[in-house]
């Protein structure tokens, strides 16, 4: 039997903000793959399934594993918080498939299930909808060189965009947000409103 | 009894991609307000409720009507396709409330229910996830002067962003997209991939 790979966005993390389609494909799947924190978000749906939990830095292994399992005939859900397209695993899956000469029409069946991303949920929570144009930029310089991130922040500031920052800092990455703050103050008043949101709609939610 | 106003994103338009919370609050509401096309998207959920359908250009009246109905004690869902924060009604509701001296703690209860926006659903459909930084800009110059839109398109192009364009054209607005194309060709190769998506996940879906 041909397998199938779903790349599923489960939304901000609270079950209420998941889509019907996301729940449906997780229930349909016999195999669940994901970063441990994301798998935990859907724990109530995966009883009795084969579950592969991965640590944060094993994205490439995770992509390969999903593809291998689906090729073996499994129905696999690769779970992701938010929307799997926005800083999620969808791109890496397509890249890995493309490298192996994948033909979307005749090869492994892949479906992306879009979800409510952090930019949607955070803006809703703070009552500050993204009503006018906005730019979305990640501070993570693991895949994008820092000079490009700086160029993008400058462009967004110059273009008078509302700016949504993903991955603002980590244990090893602190200076980036500070540098961005300095950059933005060249263009914006120090009284520009800023909201810092962690764990939107989860029990750990915090808003500053 | 105190009323409540939900500003609900129902996602791209197909029931599967609605969130559980969106369905829940629509079911809880006794009154449904929205642009006719969006109300039609949830027709199967609103039987027996008071329904107010509006034409496209009546945003201000719609906002005021929702607030009035909720203040009268109704539980009102203002339905919106996609995410109500992204080019939706959420901003206008907050503006209208703020003008009337609204206090979020003691005044009318308002909840935004985030949804899967067109940027999420379209990227999922075409297998081109928004994996790196992206800028979102609307071509509608009803509320934003065209010079600012031009400035934003230039900034996004210069900042090497993937660009998501909302409201590309209408019967009265055609030159904007053509002008944007010319602008972008100053920065990008003519072979840059472009996808044009209408009615994502709806029966009228078309992808070019």
Short mmCIF file of C-alpha atoms in Angstrom, two decimals:
data_model
loop_
_atom_site.label_atom_id
_atom_site.label_comp_id
_atom_site.label_asym_id
_atom_site.label_seq_id
_atom_site.Cartn_x
_atom_site.Cartn_y
_atom_site.Cartn_z
CA UNK A 1 0.00 0.00 0.00
CA UNK A 2 1.24 3.49 -0.82
CA UNK A 3 1.98 5.61 2.19
CA UNK A 4 1.22 9.26 2.68
CA UNK A 5 3.00 12.11 4.40
CA UNK A 6 1.03 14.85 6.11
CA UNK A 7 2.92 17.91 7.30
CA UNK A 8 0.49 19.13 9.89
CA UNK A 9 0.25 22.49 11.61
CA UNK A 10 -1.50 22.08 14.95
CA UNK A 11 -1.78 25.82 15.63
CA UNK A 12 -0.58 27.70 18.69
CA UNK A 13 -0.72 24.67 20.95
CA UNK A 14 -4.13 24.74 22.55
CA UNK A 15 -6.46 22.13 21.08
CA UNK A 16 -9.22 24.72 20.44
CA UNK A 17 -7.13 26.53 17.87
CA UNK A 18 -6.30 23.45 15.82
CA UNK A 19 -8.20 22.95 12.54
CA UNK A 20 -10.58 20.08 11.87
CA UNK A 21 -8.32 18.92 9.05
CA UNK A 22 -5.31 18.74 11.38
CA UNK A 23 -7.18 16.55 13.85
CA UNK A 24 -8.55 14.39 11.04
CA UNK A 25 -5.16 13.61 9.48
CA UNK A 26 -3.54 12.92 12.85
CA UNK A 27 -6.32 10.44 13.63
CA UNK A 28 -5.92 8.85 10.19
CA UNK A 29 -2.16 8.43 10.60
CA UNK A 30 -0.58 5.32 12.06
CA UNK A 31 2.73 7.06 12.65
CA UNK A 32 3.47 10.41 14.31
CA UNK A 33 6.81 12.17 14.00
CA UNK A 34 7.87 15.47 15.55
CA UNK A 35 9.92 17.58 17.88
CA UNK A 36 9.02 16.37 21.39
CA UNK A 37 7.33 19.61 22.47
CA UNK A 38 5.04 19.55 19.43
CA UNK A 39 4.19 15.87 19.83
CA UNK A 40 3.19 16.63 23.43
CA UNK A 41 0.69 19.20 22.14
CA UNK A 42 -1.32 16.45 20.48
CA UNK A 43 -0.78 13.74 23.09
CA UNK A 44 -4.53 13.18 23.49
CA UNK A 45 -4.83 12.18 19.82
CA UNK A 46 -1.97 9.74 19.39
CA UNK A 47 -2.66 6.89 21.77
CA UNK A 48 -1.73 3.55 20.21
CA UNK A 49 0.17 5.04 17.29
CA UNK A 50 3.87 4.67 16.51
CA UNK A 51 5.43 7.86 17.83
CA UNK A 52 8.90 9.18 16.98
CA UNK A 53 9.96 12.10 19.18
CA UNK A 54 12.93 14.18 18.15
CA UNK A 55 15.13 16.81 19.82
CA UNK A 56 15.32 20.35 18.47
CA UNK A 57 18.43 20.07 16.30
CA UNK A 58 17.57 16.92 14.35
CA UNK A 59 15.52 18.50 11.56
CA UNK A 60 17.32 16.75 8.70
CA UNK A 61 17.06 13.31 10.33
CA UNK A 62 13.40 13.95 11.08
CA UNK A 63 12.65 14.89 7.47
CA UNK A 64 14.42 11.80 6.15
CA UNK A 65 12.72 9.55 8.69
CA UNK A 66 9.24 10.79 7.76
CA UNK A 67 9.88 10.26 4.09
CA UNK A 68 11.32 6.78 4.68
CA UNK A 69 8.36 5.73 6.84
CA UNK A 70 5.83 7.02 4.32
CA UNK A 71 7.67 5.26 1.51
CA UNK A 72 7.42 2.02 3.50
CA UNK A 73 3.64 2.43 3.26
CA UNK A 74 2.90 4.19 6.55
CA UNK A 75 0.50 7.10 6.86
CA UNK A 76 2.69 9.60 8.65
CA UNK A 77 1.85 12.91 10.34
CA UNK A 78 4.83 15.16 10.88
CA UNK A 79 3.44 17.51 13.52
CA UNK A 80 4.51 21.09 13.82
CA UNK A 81 3.23 23.91 15.99
CA UNK A 82 1.64 26.88 14.24
CA UNK A 83 1.74 26.62 10.46
CA UNK A 84 4.26 24.10 9.08
CA UNK A 85 5.09 26.47 6.22
CA UNK A 86 6.15 29.39 8.40
CA UNK A 87 9.57 28.55 9.82
CA UNK A 88 8.37 24.95 10.00
CA UNK A 89 9.39 21.64 8.43
CA UNK A 90 7.55 21.93 5.10
CA UNK A 91 10.44 23.47 3.20
CA UNK A 92 12.95 20.88 4.35
CA UNK A 93 10.65 18.01 3.38
CA UNK A 94 10.26 19.40 -0.14
CA UNK A 95 14.02 19.97 -0.41
CA UNK A 96 14.79 16.43 0.74
CA UNK A 97 12.23 15.01 -1.69
CA UNK A 98 13.52 17.16 -4.56
CA UNK A 99 17.07 15.95 -3.97
CA UNK A 100 15.88 12.36 -4.36
CA UNK A 101 14.27 13.18 -7.74
CA UNK A 102 10.70 13.23 -6.41
CA UNK A 103 7.87 13.70 -8.89
CA UNK A 104 4.85 15.20 -7.08
CA UNK A 105 2.43 13.50 -9.45
CA UNK A 106 3.76 9.97 -9.42
CA UNK A 107 5.88 9.91 -6.26
CA UNK A 108 5.08 9.93 -2.56
CA UNK A 109 1.84 11.75 -1.72
CA UNK A 110 2.44 14.80 0.44
CA UNK A 111 -0.15 17.16 1.93
CA UNK A 112 0.54 20.27 3.94
CA UNK A 113 -2.18 21.05 6.46
CA UNK A 114 -1.96 24.78 7.19
CA UNK A 115 -2.40 26.00 10.76
CA UNK A 116 -2.81 29.16 12.79
CA UNK A 117 0.73 30.52 13.02
CA UNK A 118 2.22 32.46 15.91
CA UNK A 119 1.79 35.68 13.97
CA UNK A 120 -1.98 35.12 13.85
CA UNK A 121 -2.40 33.94 17.41
CA UNK A 122 -0.13 36.51 19.05
CA UNK A 123 -1.73 39.43 17.21
CA UNK A 124 -5.16 38.15 18.27
CA UNK A 125 -4.15 37.80 21.89
CA UNK A 126 -2.76 41.28 22.31
CA UNK A 127 -5.61 42.98 20.46
CA UNK A 128 -3.21 44.36 17.91
CA UNK A 129 -4.24 42.84 14.61
CA UNK A 130 -1.87 42.97 11.65
CA UNK A 131 -4.25 45.24 9.78
CA UNK A 132 -1.79 46.96 7.55
CA UNK A 133 1.19 45.55 5.75
CA UNK A 134 3.72 43.64 7.81
CA UNK A 135 7.10 41.97 7.49
CA UNK A 136 8.03 38.71 9.15
CA UNK A 137 11.66 38.07 10.00
CA UNK A 138 13.46 35.45 12.04
CA UNK A 139 16.45 36.33 14.22
CA UNK A 140 17.86 32.84 13.83
CA UNK A 141 21.13 32.99 11.93
CA UNK A 142 21.60 29.22 11.67
CA UNK A 143 20.35 29.14 8.08
CA UNK A 144 20.33 32.80 7.04
CA UNK A 145 23.53 34.84 7.40
CA UNK A 146 23.27 37.64 9.96
CA UNK A 147 24.08 40.32 7.34
CA UNK A 148 20.95 39.32 5.39
CA UNK A 149 18.82 39.49 8.52
CA UNK A 150 20.18 42.98 9.21
CA UNK A 151 19.39 44.00 5.63
CA UNK A 152 15.83 42.72 6.03
CA UNK A 153 15.25 44.48 9.34
CA UNK A 154 16.53 47.73 7.81
CA UNK A 155 14.26 47.26 4.77
CA UNK A 156 11.21 46.55 6.92
CA UNK A 157 11.91 49.60 9.07
CA UNK A 158 12.46 51.81 6.03
CA UNK A 159 9.29 50.44 4.39
CA UNK A 160 7.23 51.41 7.44
CA UNK A 161 6.08 47.85 8.02
CA UNK A 162 4.73 46.42 11.25
CA UNK A 163 7.47 43.91 12.09
CA UNK A 164 6.85 40.40 13.40
CA UNK A 165 9.99 38.82 14.85
CA UNK A 166 10.24 35.02 15.15
CA UNK A 167 12.94 33.18 17.11
CA UNK A 168 14.08 36.37 18.86
CA UNK A 169 16.77 34.74 21.00
CA UNK A 170 18.07 31.51 22.44
CA UNK A 171 20.68 30.56 24.99
CA UNK A 172 23.40 30.96 22.38
CA UNK A 173 21.81 33.83 20.46
CA UNK A 174 21.38 37.02 22.48
CA UNK A 175 23.11 39.88 20.64
CA UNK A 176 20.83 39.66 17.59
CA UNK A 177 17.76 41.07 19.30
CA UNK A 178 19.80 43.81 20.95
CA UNK A 179 21.34 44.73 17.59
CA UNK A 180 17.90 44.74 15.97
CA UNK A 181 16.62 47.06 18.67
CA UNK A 182 19.43 49.51 17.90
CA UNK A 183 18.71 49.24 14.15
CA UNK A 184 15.01 49.89 14.61
CA UNK A 185 15.62 52.91 16.84
CA UNK A 186 17.30 54.56 13.84
CA UNK A 187 13.88 54.57 12.13
CA UNK A 188 11.29 54.39 14.89
CA UNK A 189 10.47 56.38 18.00
CA UNK A 190 11.44 54.79 21.36
CA UNK A 191 7.74 54.90 22.20
CA UNK A 192 6.81 52.47 19.39
CA UNK A 193 4.70 49.72 20.98
CA UNK A 194 6.33 46.30 21.25
CA UNK A 195 4.71 43.12 22.55
CA UNK A 196 6.69 40.07 23.61
CA UNK A 197 4.63 36.89 23.60
CA UNK A 198 5.67 33.43 24.72
CA UNK A 199 3.61 30.24 24.53
CA UNK A 200 0.49 31.87 23.05
CA UNK A 201 -2.68 30.01 24.15
CA UNK A 202 -0.61 27.47 26.07
CA UNK A 203 -0.53 27.12 29.83
CA UNK A 204 2.85 28.83 29.81
CA UNK A 205 1.50 31.92 28.02
CA UNK A 206 3.19 35.19 28.93
CA UNK A 207 2.68 38.63 27.43
CA UNK A 208 4.96 41.60 28.12
CA UNK B 1 -27.06 39.95 30.62
CA UNK B 2 -23.75 41.22 29.26
CA UNK B 3 -23.18 40.48 25.61
CA UNK B 4 -20.00 39.34 23.98
CA UNK B 5 -18.40 40.05 20.64
CA UNK B 6 -16.35 37.37 18.89
CA UNK B 7 -14.35 38.38 15.84
CA UNK B 8 -13.98 35.00 14.21
CA UNK B 9 -11.64 33.85 11.49
CA UNK B 10 -13.14 30.87 9.70
CA UNK B 11 -10.03 30.10 7.67
CA UNK B 12 -9.74 29.76 3.90
CA UNK B 13 -13.37 28.84 3.44
CA UNK B 14 -13.52 25.08 3.53
CA UNK B 15 -14.95 23.77 6.79
CA UNK B 16 -12.00 21.40 7.32
CA UNK B 17 -9.59 24.27 7.74
CA UNK B 18 -11.64 26.08 10.39
CA UNK B 19 -10.47 25.81 14.00
CA UNK B 20 -12.47 24.11 16.76
CA UNK B 21 -12.67 27.43 18.61
CA UNK B 22 -14.18 29.17 15.57
CA UNK B 23 -16.91 26.56 15.29
CA UNK B 24 -17.52 26.65 19.05
CA UNK B 25 -18.04 30.41 19.25
CA UNK B 26 -20.28 30.50 16.17
CA UNK B 27 -22.44 27.80 17.74
CA UNK B 28 -22.50 29.73 21.04
CA UNK B 29 -23.57 32.96 19.34
CA UNK B 30 -27.19 33.96 18.87
CA UNK B 31 -26.30 36.60 16.27
CA UNK B 32 -24.07 36.35 13.19
CA UNK B 33 -22.79 39.39 11.32
CA UNK B 34 -20.61 39.48 8.22
CA UNK B 35 -19.92 40.21 4.62
CA UNK B 36 -22.36 37.98 2.66
CA UNK B 37 -19.66 35.79 1.09
CA UNK B 38 -18.15 35.02 4.50
CA UNK B 39 -21.52 34.32 6.12
CA UNK B 40 -22.19 31.84 3.30
CA UNK B 41 -19.01 29.96 4.24
CA UNK B 42 -20.53 29.02 7.60
CA UNK B 43 -24.12 28.56 6.45
CA UNK B 44 -24.28 25.05 7.89
CA UNK B 45 -23.62 26.41 11.39
CA UNK B 46 -26.04 29.33 11.63
CA UNK B 47 -29.48 27.85 11.19
CA UNK B 48 -31.99 29.56 13.50
CA UNK B 49 -29.67 32.43 14.44
CA UNK B 50 -30.20 36.12 13.73
CA UNK B 51 -28.07 36.78 10.66
CA UNK B 52 -27.01 40.19 9.33
CA UNK B 53 -25.41 40.03 5.88
CA UNK B 54 -23.52 43.03 4.58
CA UNK B 55 -22.14 44.13 1.24
CA UNK B 56 -18.40 44.66 0.71
CA UNK B 57 -18.16 48.40 1.33
CA UNK B 58 -20.08 48.65 4.58
CA UNK B 59 -17.25 47.91 7.00
CA UNK B 60 -17.89 50.85 9.31
CA UNK B 61 -21.63 50.13 9.57
CA UNK B 62 -20.87 46.46 10.19
CA UNK B 63 -18.45 47.28 13.01
CA UNK B 64 -20.92 49.63 14.68
CA UNK B 65 -23.76 47.15 14.30
CA UNK B 66 -21.80 44.33 15.94
CA UNK B 67 -20.86 46.50 18.86
CA UNK B 68 -24.42 47.76 19.30
CA UNK B 69 -25.85 44.24 19.21
CA UNK B 70 -23.31 42.94 21.74
CA UNK B 71 -23.99 45.91 24.01
CA UNK B 72 -27.69 45.04 23.89
CA UNK B 73 -26.72 41.71 25.44
CA UNK B 74 -26.38 39.52 22.36
CA UNK B 75 -23.59 37.03 21.83
CA UNK B 76 -22.35 38.09 18.42
CA UNK B 77 -19.95 36.42 15.98
CA UNK B 78 -18.56 38.75 13.36
CA UNK B 79 -17.34 36.23 10.79
CA UNK B 80 -14.38 36.84 8.56
CA UNK B 81 -12.55 34.58 6.14
CA UNK B 82 -8.95 33.74 6.93
CA UNK B 83 -7.65 35.45 10.05
CA UNK B 84 -9.68 38.47 11.18
CA UNK B 85 -6.48 40.28 12.14
CA UNK B 86 -4.89 40.13 8.69
CA UNK B 87 -6.69 42.67 6.50
CA UNK B 88 -9.86 41.73 8.41
CA UNK B 89 -12.31 43.51 10.68
CA UNK B 90 -10.45 43.27 13.99
CA UNK B 91 -8.65 46.58 13.67
CA UNK B 92 -11.79 48.52 12.83
CA UNK B 93 -13.67 47.02 15.79
CA UNK B 94 -10.91 48.09 18.19
CA UNK B 95 -10.79 51.57 16.62
CA UNK B 96 -14.55 51.99 16.90
CA UNK B 97 -14.49 50.79 20.51
CA UNK B 98 -11.56 53.04 21.39
CA UNK B 99 -13.34 56.08 19.98
CA UNK B 100 -16.26 55.40 22.31
CA UNK B 101 -13.93 55.32 25.34
CA UNK B 102 -13.96 51.53 25.71
CA UNK B 103 -12.14 49.99 28.67
CA UNK B 104 -11.12 46.40 27.78
CA UNK B 105 -11.34 45.33 31.43
CA UNK B 106 -14.72 46.75 32.38
CA UNK B 107 -16.37 47.32 28.98
CA UNK B 108 -17.75 45.02 26.32
CA UNK B 109 -16.03 41.62 26.21
CA UNK B 110 -14.26 41.06 22.89
CA UNK B 111 -12.40 37.93 21.75
CA UNK B 112 -10.52 37.52 18.51
CA UNK B 113 -10.48 33.94 17.26
CA UNK B 114 -7.48 33.61 14.97
CA UNK B 115 -7.77 31.62 11.76
CA UNK B 116 -5.70 30.17 8.94
CA UNK B 117 -5.04 33.19 6.73
CA UNK B 118 -4.68 33.18 2.95
CA UNK B 119 -0.91 33.42 3.31
CA UNK B 120 -0.88 30.12 5.20
CA UNK B 121 -3.34 28.29 3.00
CA UNK B 122 -1.99 29.47 -0.34
CA UNK B 123 1.59 28.64 0.55
CA UNK B 124 0.48 25.17 1.65
CA UNK B 125 -1.45 24.55 -1.52
CA UNK B 126 1.33 25.41 -3.92
CA UNK B 127 4.01 23.53 -1.99
CA UNK B 128 5.97 26.70 -1.51
CA UNK B 129 6.06 27.27 2.23
CA UNK B 130 7.09 30.68 3.56
CA UNK B 131 10.20 29.19 5.07
CA UNK B 132 12.34 32.26 5.14
CA UNK B 133 11.43 35.81 5.97
CA UNK B 134 8.53 37.32 4.07
CA UNK B 135 6.71 40.60 3.66
CA UNK B 136 2.96 40.93 3.34
CA UNK B 137 1.55 43.88 1.45
CA UNK B 138 -1.90 44.80 0.19
CA UNK B 139 -2.40 46.50 -3.16
CA UNK B 140 -5.59 48.17 -1.93
CA UNK B 141 -5.10 51.92 -1.80
CA UNK B 142 -8.44 52.67 -0.19
CA UNK B 143 -6.89 53.08 3.27
CA UNK B 144 -3.15 53.28 2.54
CA UNK B 145 -1.89 55.89 0.04
CA UNK B 146 -0.38 54.38 -3.09
CA UNK B 147 3.00 56.08 -2.46
CA UNK B 148 3.32 54.16 0.82
CA UNK B 149 2.46 50.89 -0.90
CA UNK B 150 5.14 51.60 -3.51
CA UNK B 151 7.64 52.36 -0.74
CA UNK B 152 6.79 49.05 0.94
CA UNK B 153 7.11 47.01 -2.25
CA UNK B 154 10.50 48.64 -2.92
CA UNK B 155 11.63 47.91 0.66
CA UNK B 156 10.52 44.28 0.47
CA UNK B 157 12.29 43.81 -2.85
CA UNK B 158 15.47 45.48 -1.56
CA UNK B 159 15.33 43.41 1.64
CA UNK B 160 15.22 40.18 -0.37
CA UNK B 161 11.91 39.12 1.15
CA UNK B 162 9.50 36.61 -0.29
CA UNK B 163 6.50 38.86 -1.01
CA UNK B 164 2.90 37.96 -0.32
CA UNK B 165 0.44 40.25 -2.10
CA UNK B 166 -3.14 40.59 -0.82
CA UNK B 167 -5.97 42.29 -2.72
CA UNK B 168 -3.97 42.37 -5.97
CA UNK B 169 -6.68 43.97 -8.08
CA UNK B 170 -10.36 44.73 -8.38
CA UNK B 171 -12.62 46.09 -11.08
CA UNK B 172 -11.54 49.62 -10.25
CA UNK B 173 -7.95 48.83 -9.31
CA UNK B 174 -5.85 47.38 -12.11
CA UNK B 175 -2.76 49.53 -12.60
CA UNK B 176 -1.40 48.81 -9.10
CA UNK B 177 -0.40 45.24 -9.82
CA UNK B 178 1.12 46.20 -13.15
CA UNK B 179 3.13 48.97 -11.48
CA UNK B 180 4.25 46.54 -8.77
CA UNK B 181 5.43 44.11 -11.42
CA UNK B 182 7.58 46.82 -12.98
CA UNK B 183 8.96 47.81 -9.58
CA UNK B 184 9.86 44.22 -8.70
CA UNK B 185 11.59 43.64 -12.02
CA UNK B 186 14.08 46.33 -11.01
CA UNK B 187 15.25 43.97 -8.23
CA UNK B 188 14.29 40.47 -9.33
CA UNK B 189 14.94 38.29 -12.33
CA UNK B 190 12.01 37.82 -14.76
CA UNK B 191 12.26 34.10 -13.96
CA UNK B 192 11.32 34.62 -10.27
CA UNK B 193 8.48 32.19 -9.51
CA UNK B 194 5.07 33.77 -8.94
CA UNK B 195 1.89 31.95 -7.95
CA UNK B 196 -1.58 33.45 -8.32
CA UNK B 197 -4.16 31.79 -6.10
CA UNK B 198 -7.89 32.45 -5.95
CA UNK B 199 -10.40 30.86 -3.59
CA UNK B 200 -7.92 28.58 -1.82
CA UNK B 201 -9.60 25.36 -0.60
CA UNK B 202 -12.96 26.55 -1.91
CA UNK B 203 -14.83 25.04 -4.81
CA UNK B 204 -13.74 28.00 -6.92
CA UNK B 205 -10.03 27.36 -6.25
CA UNK B 206 -7.68 28.30 -9.09
CA UNK B 207 -3.90 28.29 -9.14
CA UNK B 208 -1.82 29.88 -11.89
#
